[in-house]
Amino acid sequence: MSSILETFDCVRCGLSVSTRGPSDIRRNHCPSCLYSLHDCGARMAPISIAVLRNGDWMVIHRCTGCAELTSNPICGDDNQLILMRMAVRPLAQPRSLWSRSVTSDSFRCAGCRLDVPLAAPGTAHRNHCPTCLTSRHLDVRPGDRRADCGGRMTPLTISVRSDGEWQIIHHCLSCGTLSANRIAGDDNALSLLRLAVRPLPALRTGALLAL
Ligand SMILES: [Zn+2]
Ligand SMILES: [Zn+2]
Ligand SMILES: [Zn+2]
Ligand SMILES: [Zn+2]
């Protein structure tokens, strides 16, 4: 590779962005607005922050065209205000997480072995365990049962849509697919909150401060 810097124009704000960030990390999103460009040609909007076990922060992007989700490492010069806002957004969304549960058909949770009724308040297709929030990779689109994988999906982070609805971002341990799923009315509030606040302790351990 030559030392000539490659650049791309941000699809949202038009900023001319170098494809190499600080520390020579290859970047795919704009450091100013955090948008990126999907392979399908549509913009990808940043919707949430996830913290990996090693403490690294990832930006979860959702394609505004085809709705695919991706996760990408943050860069040292990414806009910290936007990162913070996404990390704390779930906290600003008070919401009643409790309501009655309905019983009918059930499935066995791959995470904690609980027998989970399929019907749930607030969603047509329950696909995750209300206690540990673990799911299975069965759907391509919510409820279609068309995925062949069947892998175990762990909850990665929470995203809050513009209408205030909470979604859990699940990550498939078998194939790496990400998916966004509505929370159900009887999902464990403590598990949800733990997921929502996970980026905050990482702030202090220096994921951003070290930059
Ligand atoms: Zn931009
Ligand atoms: Zn797309
Ligand atoms: Zn479970
Ligand atoms: Zn999978």
mmCIF file of C-alpha atoms and ligand atoms in Angstrom:
data_model
loop_
_atom_site.group_PDB
_atom_site.id
_atom_site.type_symbol
_atom_site.label_atom_id
_atom_site.label_comp_id
_atom_site.label_asym_id
_atom_site.label_seq_id
_atom_site.Cartn_x
_atom_site.Cartn_y
_atom_site.Cartn_z
ATOM 1 C CA MET A 1 0.000 0.000 0.000
ATOM 2 C CA SER A 2 1.163 3.500 -0.749
ATOM 3 C CA SER A 3 1.041 6.190 1.879
ATOM 4 C CA ILE A 4 -1.565 8.174 -0.056
ATOM 5 C CA LEU A 5 -4.627 8.673 2.113
ATOM 6 C CA GLU A 6 -7.864 7.368 0.721
ATOM 7 C CA THR A 7 -10.995 9.307 1.606
ATOM 8 C CA PHE A 8 -14.748 8.971 1.234
ATOM 9 C CA ASP A 9 -17.482 11.583 1.495
ATOM 10 C CA CYS A 10 -19.902 11.034 4.370
ATOM 11 C CA VAL A 11 -23.326 10.020 3.013
ATOM 12 C CA ARG A 12 -25.060 12.162 5.617
ATOM 13 C CA CYS A 13 -23.051 15.276 6.431
ATOM 14 C CA GLY A 14 -20.741 15.350 3.395
ATOM 15 C CA LEU A 15 -17.538 15.459 5.444
ATOM 16 C CA SER A 16 -14.468 14.169 3.626
ATOM 17 C CA VAL A 17 -13.305 11.256 5.787
ATOM 18 C CA SER A 18 -9.981 9.421 5.665
ATOM 19 C CA THR A 19 -10.446 5.642 5.500
ATOM 20 C CA ARG A 20 -7.703 5.280 8.112
ATOM 21 C CA GLY A 21 -8.442 6.543 11.606
ATOM 22 C CA PRO A 22 -5.966 7.159 14.423
ATOM 23 C CA SER A 23 -3.724 4.112 15.077
ATOM 24 C CA ASP A 24 -4.241 3.223 11.400
ATOM 25 C CA ILE A 25 -7.610 1.586 12.138
ATOM 26 C CA ARG A 26 -9.654 1.114 8.993
ATOM 27 C CA ARG A 27 -12.890 2.998 9.462
ATOM 28 C CA ASN A 28 -16.232 2.724 7.779
ATOM 29 C CA HIS A 29 -18.178 5.493 9.469
ATOM 30 C CA CYS A 30 -18.015 9.276 9.659
ATOM 31 C CA PRO A 31 -16.337 10.499 12.882
ATOM 32 C CA SER A 32 -18.650 13.513 12.996
ATOM 33 C CA CYS A 33 -22.167 12.045 12.574
ATOM 34 C CA LEU A 34 -21.234 8.310 12.819
ATOM 35 C CA TYR A 35 -23.238 7.384 9.711
ATOM 36 C CA SER A 36 -21.812 4.854 7.282
ATOM 37 C CA LEU A 37 -22.621 3.464 3.859
ATOM 38 C CA HIS A 38 -24.052 -0.055 3.458
ATOM 39 C CA ASP A 39 -23.101 -2.462 0.659
ATOM 40 C CA CYS A 40 -26.678 -2.103 -0.605
ATOM 41 C CA GLY A 41 -26.022 1.597 -1.269
ATOM 42 C CA ALA A 42 -28.212 3.007 1.517
ATOM 43 C CA ARG A 43 -27.112 4.944 4.617
ATOM 44 C CA MET A 44 -26.504 3.164 7.887
ATOM 45 C CA ALA A 45 -27.625 5.073 10.972
ATOM 46 C CA PRO A 46 -25.925 4.569 14.350
ATOM 47 C CA ILE A 47 -28.603 3.192 16.727
ATOM 48 C CA SER A 48 -26.773 1.973 19.795
ATOM 49 C CA ILE A 49 -23.508 1.255 21.594
ATOM 50 C CA ALA A 50 -22.430 -2.207 22.715
ATOM 51 C CA VAL A 51 -19.540 -3.002 25.038
ATOM 52 C CA LEU A 52 -17.655 -6.222 24.368
ATOM 53 C CA ARG A 53 -16.246 -8.375 27.146
ATOM 54 C CA ASN A 54 -12.768 -6.990 26.483
ATOM 55 C CA GLY A 55 -14.119 -3.461 27.080
ATOM 56 C CA ASP A 56 -14.102 -2.369 23.435
ATOM 57 C CA TRP A 57 -16.964 -0.155 22.326
ATOM 58 C CA MET A 58 -18.852 -1.033 19.175
ATOM 59 C CA VAL A 59 -21.307 1.130 17.261
ATOM 60 C CA ILE A 60 -24.413 -0.769 16.137
ATOM 61 C CA HIS A 61 -25.531 0.488 12.733
ATOM 62 C CA ARG A 62 -28.881 -0.148 11.084
ATOM 63 C CA CYS A 63 -29.267 0.207 7.325
ATOM 64 C CA THR A 64 -32.028 2.665 6.425
ATOM 65 C CA GLY A 65 -32.561 0.727 3.182
ATOM 66 C CA CYS A 66 -32.557 -2.992 3.981
ATOM 67 C CA ALA A 67 -32.630 -2.856 7.833
ATOM 68 C CA GLU A 68 -29.533 -5.057 8.215
ATOM 69 C CA LEU A 69 -27.585 -4.549 11.463
ATOM 70 C CA THR A 70 -23.800 -4.397 11.749
ATOM 71 C CA SER A 71 -21.380 -3.710 14.580
ATOM 72 C CA ASN A 72 -18.185 -1.714 14.068
ATOM 73 C CA PRO A 73 -15.338 -0.678 16.373
ATOM 74 C CA ILE A 74 -15.314 2.966 17.355
ATOM 75 C CA CYS A 75 -12.416 5.169 16.294
ATOM 76 C CA GLY A 76 -10.332 7.443 18.498
ATOM 77 C CA ASP A 77 -11.689 10.593 16.902
ATOM 78 C CA ASP A 78 -15.359 9.577 16.748
ATOM 79 C CA ASN A 79 -17.731 12.263 18.014
ATOM 80 C CA GLN A 80 -17.814 11.575 21.743
ATOM 81 C CA LEU A 81 -21.012 13.532 22.331
ATOM 82 C CA ILE A 82 -22.949 11.286 19.937
ATOM 83 C CA LEU A 83 -21.362 8.177 21.464
ATOM 84 C CA MET A 84 -22.353 9.283 24.984
ATOM 85 C CA ARG A 85 -25.847 10.194 23.887
ATOM 86 C CA MET A 86 -26.393 6.742 22.449
ATOM 87 C CA ALA A 87 -24.922 5.093 25.526
ATOM 88 C CA VAL A 88 -27.218 6.908 27.958
ATOM 89 C CA ARG A 89 -30.303 7.130 25.750
ATOM 90 C CA PRO A 90 -32.094 4.142 27.298
ATOM 91 C CA LEU A 91 -31.872 5.790 30.727
ATOM 92 C CA ALA A 92 -33.894 8.781 29.573
ATOM 93 C CA GLN A 93 -36.771 6.581 28.473
ATOM 94 C CA PRO A 94 -38.838 5.689 31.531
ATOM 95 C CA ARG A 95 -41.215 2.952 30.590
ATOM 96 C CA SER A 96 -43.403 0.507 32.375
ATOM 97 C CA LEU A 97 -41.796 -2.878 31.937
ATOM 98 C CA TRP A 98 -44.366 -4.803 33.900
ATOM 99 C CA SER A 99 -47.620 -6.307 32.853
ATOM 100 C CA ARG A 100 -49.544 -9.559 32.852
ATOM 101 C CA SER A 101 -48.218 -12.559 31.050
ATOM 102 C CA VAL A 102 -50.357 -14.764 28.825
ATOM 103 C CA THR A 103 -49.919 -18.511 28.560
ATOM 104 C CA SER A 104 -50.118 -20.749 25.502
ATOM 105 C CA ASP A 105 -47.433 -22.678 23.590
ATOM 106 C CA SER A 106 -43.982 -22.446 25.066
ATOM 107 C CA PHE A 107 -40.301 -22.955 24.211
ATOM 108 C CA ARG A 108 -37.315 -23.976 26.333
ATOM 109 C CA CYS A 109 -34.756 -21.169 26.862
ATOM 110 C CA ALA A 110 -31.261 -22.018 25.532
ATOM 111 C CA GLY A 111 -29.704 -19.844 28.222
ATOM 112 C CA CYS A 112 -31.416 -20.659 31.534
ATOM 113 C CA ARG A 113 -33.689 -23.625 30.572
ATOM 114 C CA LEU A 114 -36.861 -21.777 31.575
ATOM 115 C CA ASP A 115 -40.074 -22.853 29.823
ATOM 116 C CA VAL A 116 -41.198 -19.648 28.116
ATOM 117 C CA PRO A 117 -44.756 -19.098 26.846
ATOM 118 C CA LEU A 118 -44.743 -17.909 23.197
ATOM 119 C CA ALA A 119 -47.477 -15.358 23.717
ATOM 120 C CA ALA A 120 -46.266 -12.194 25.426
ATOM 121 C CA PRO A 121 -47.761 -8.818 26.250
ATOM 122 C CA GLY A 122 -46.690 -6.087 23.837
ATOM 123 C CA THR A 123 -45.335 -8.228 21.016
ATOM 124 C CA ALA A 124 -46.749 -10.612 18.433
ATOM 125 C CA HIS A 125 -43.676 -12.840 18.234
ATOM 126 C CA ARG A 126 -41.814 -13.505 21.419
ATOM 127 C CA ASN A 127 -38.411 -14.810 20.492
ATOM 128 C CA HIS A 128 -36.414 -14.368 23.676
ATOM 129 C CA CYS A 129 -36.504 -15.506 27.271
ATOM 130 C CA PRO A 130 -38.076 -12.917 29.616
ATOM 131 C CA THR A 131 -35.659 -13.850 32.405
ATOM 132 C CA CYS A 132 -32.177 -13.952 30.825
ATOM 133 C CA LEU A 133 -33.148 -12.389 27.432
ATOM 134 C CA THR A 134 -31.390 -15.176 25.507
ATOM 135 C CA SER A 135 -32.865 -16.006 22.108
ATOM 136 C CA ARG A 136 -32.444 -18.493 19.265
ATOM 137 C CA HIS A 137 -31.565 -17.693 15.670
ATOM 138 C CA LEU A 138 -34.802 -18.826 14.005
ATOM 139 C CA ASP A 139 -36.037 -15.775 12.104
ATOM 140 C CA VAL A 140 -34.805 -13.779 9.135
ATOM 141 C CA ARG A 141 -37.642 -11.286 9.656
ATOM 142 C CA PRO A 142 -39.400 -11.291 13.058
ATOM 143 C CA GLY A 143 -41.706 -14.307 13.290
ATOM 144 C CA ASP A 144 -40.946 -15.886 9.896
ATOM 145 C CA ARG A 145 -38.927 -18.875 11.266
ATOM 146 C CA ARG A 146 -36.903 -18.906 8.043
ATOM 147 C CA ALA A 147 -33.353 -18.883 9.426
ATOM 148 C CA ASP A 148 -31.527 -22.230 9.169
ATOM 149 C CA CYS A 149 -28.974 -21.418 11.854
ATOM 150 C CA GLY A 150 -30.757 -22.207 15.127
ATOM 151 C CA GLY A 151 -27.774 -20.837 17.086
ATOM 152 C CA ARG A 152 -27.980 -19.298 20.525
ATOM 153 C CA MET A 153 -28.368 -15.509 20.518
ATOM 154 C CA THR A 154 -27.149 -13.482 23.484
ATOM 155 C CA PRO A 155 -28.412 -9.980 24.283
ATOM 156 C CA LEU A 156 -25.703 -7.456 23.328
ATOM 157 C CA THR A 157 -27.225 -4.066 24.042
ATOM 158 C CA ILE A 158 -30.403 -1.968 24.085
ATOM 159 C CA SER A 159 -31.429 0.446 21.383
ATOM 160 C CA VAL A 160 -34.197 3.029 21.714
ATOM 161 C CA ARG A 161 -36.174 3.904 18.593
ATOM 162 C CA SER A 162 -37.302 7.444 17.878
ATOM 163 C CA ASP A 163 -40.842 6.511 18.992
ATOM 164 C CA GLY A 164 -39.452 5.507 22.396
ATOM 165 C CA GLU A 165 -39.727 1.764 21.900
ATOM 166 C CA TRP A 166 -36.952 -0.365 23.387
ATOM 167 C CA GLN A 167 -35.297 -3.042 21.316
ATOM 168 C CA ILE A 168 -32.803 -5.685 22.335
ATOM 169 C CA ILE A 169 -29.900 -6.172 19.937
ATOM 170 C CA HIS A 170 -29.169 -9.906 19.857
ATOM 171 C CA HIS A 171 -25.915 -11.451 18.621
ATOM 172 C CA CYS A 172 -25.853 -15.027 17.273
ATOM 173 C CA LEU A 173 -23.000 -17.031 18.815
ATOM 174 C CA SER A 174 -22.993 -19.470 15.854
ATOM 175 C CA CYS A 175 -23.026 -17.232 12.781
ATOM 176 C CA GLY A 176 -22.476 -13.698 14.117
ATOM 177 C CA THR A 177 -25.766 -12.259 12.826
ATOM 178 C CA LEU A 178 -27.211 -9.267 14.697
ATOM 179 C CA SER A 179 -30.940 -8.735 15.062
ATOM 180 C CA ALA A 180 -33.163 -6.186 16.777
ATOM 181 C CA ASN A 181 -36.173 -7.416 18.727
ATOM 182 C CA ARG A 182 -38.964 -5.655 20.558
ATOM 183 C CA ILE A 183 -38.989 -6.159 24.275
ATOM 184 C CA ALA A 184 -42.013 -7.871 25.779
ATOM 185 C CA GLY A 185 -44.094 -6.497 28.623
ATOM 186 C CA ASP A 186 -42.885 -9.164 31.025
ATOM 187 C CA ASP A 187 -39.159 -9.064 30.179
ATOM 188 C CA ASN A 188 -37.034 -8.937 33.313
ATOM 189 C CA ALA A 189 -36.587 -5.232 34.072
ATOM 190 C CA LEU A 190 -33.328 -5.790 35.927
ATOM 191 C CA SER A 191 -31.791 -7.696 33.000
ATOM 192 C CA LEU A 192 -32.889 -4.946 30.609
ATOM 193 C CA LEU A 193 -31.462 -2.175 32.767
ATOM 194 C CA ARG A 194 -28.195 -4.019 33.249
ATOM 195 C CA LEU A 195 -27.847 -4.212 29.489
ATOM 196 C CA ALA A 196 -28.780 -0.554 29.073
ATOM 197 C CA VAL A 197 -26.251 0.791 31.578
ATOM 198 C CA ARG A 198 -23.373 -1.508 30.638
ATOM 199 C CA PRO A 199 -21.518 1.182 28.634
ATOM 200 C CA LEU A 200 -21.409 3.532 31.639
ATOM 201 C CA PRO A 201 -18.888 1.671 33.850
ATOM 202 C CA ALA A 202 -16.728 1.235 30.732
ATOM 203 C CA LEU A 203 -16.510 5.015 30.483
ATOM 204 C CA ARG A 204 -14.493 5.163 33.643
ATOM 205 C CA THR A 205 -12.203 2.296 32.756
ATOM 206 C CA GLY A 206 -11.032 4.450 29.898
ATOM 207 C CA ALA A 207 -12.458 3.162 26.636
ATOM 208 C CA LEU A 208 -12.761 6.802 25.618
ATOM 209 C CA LEU A 209 -10.551 8.578 28.112
ATOM 210 C CA ALA A 210 -7.456 6.784 26.851
ATOM 211 C CA LEU A 211 -7.853 8.304 23.415
HETATM 212 ZN ZN ZN B 1 -20.999 12.504 8.659
HETATM 213 ZN ZN ZN B 2 -28.623 -2.083 3.308
HETATM 214 ZN ZN ZN B 3 -33.507 -17.713 29.815
HETATM 215 ZN ZN ZN B 4 -27.054 -17.694 13.584
#
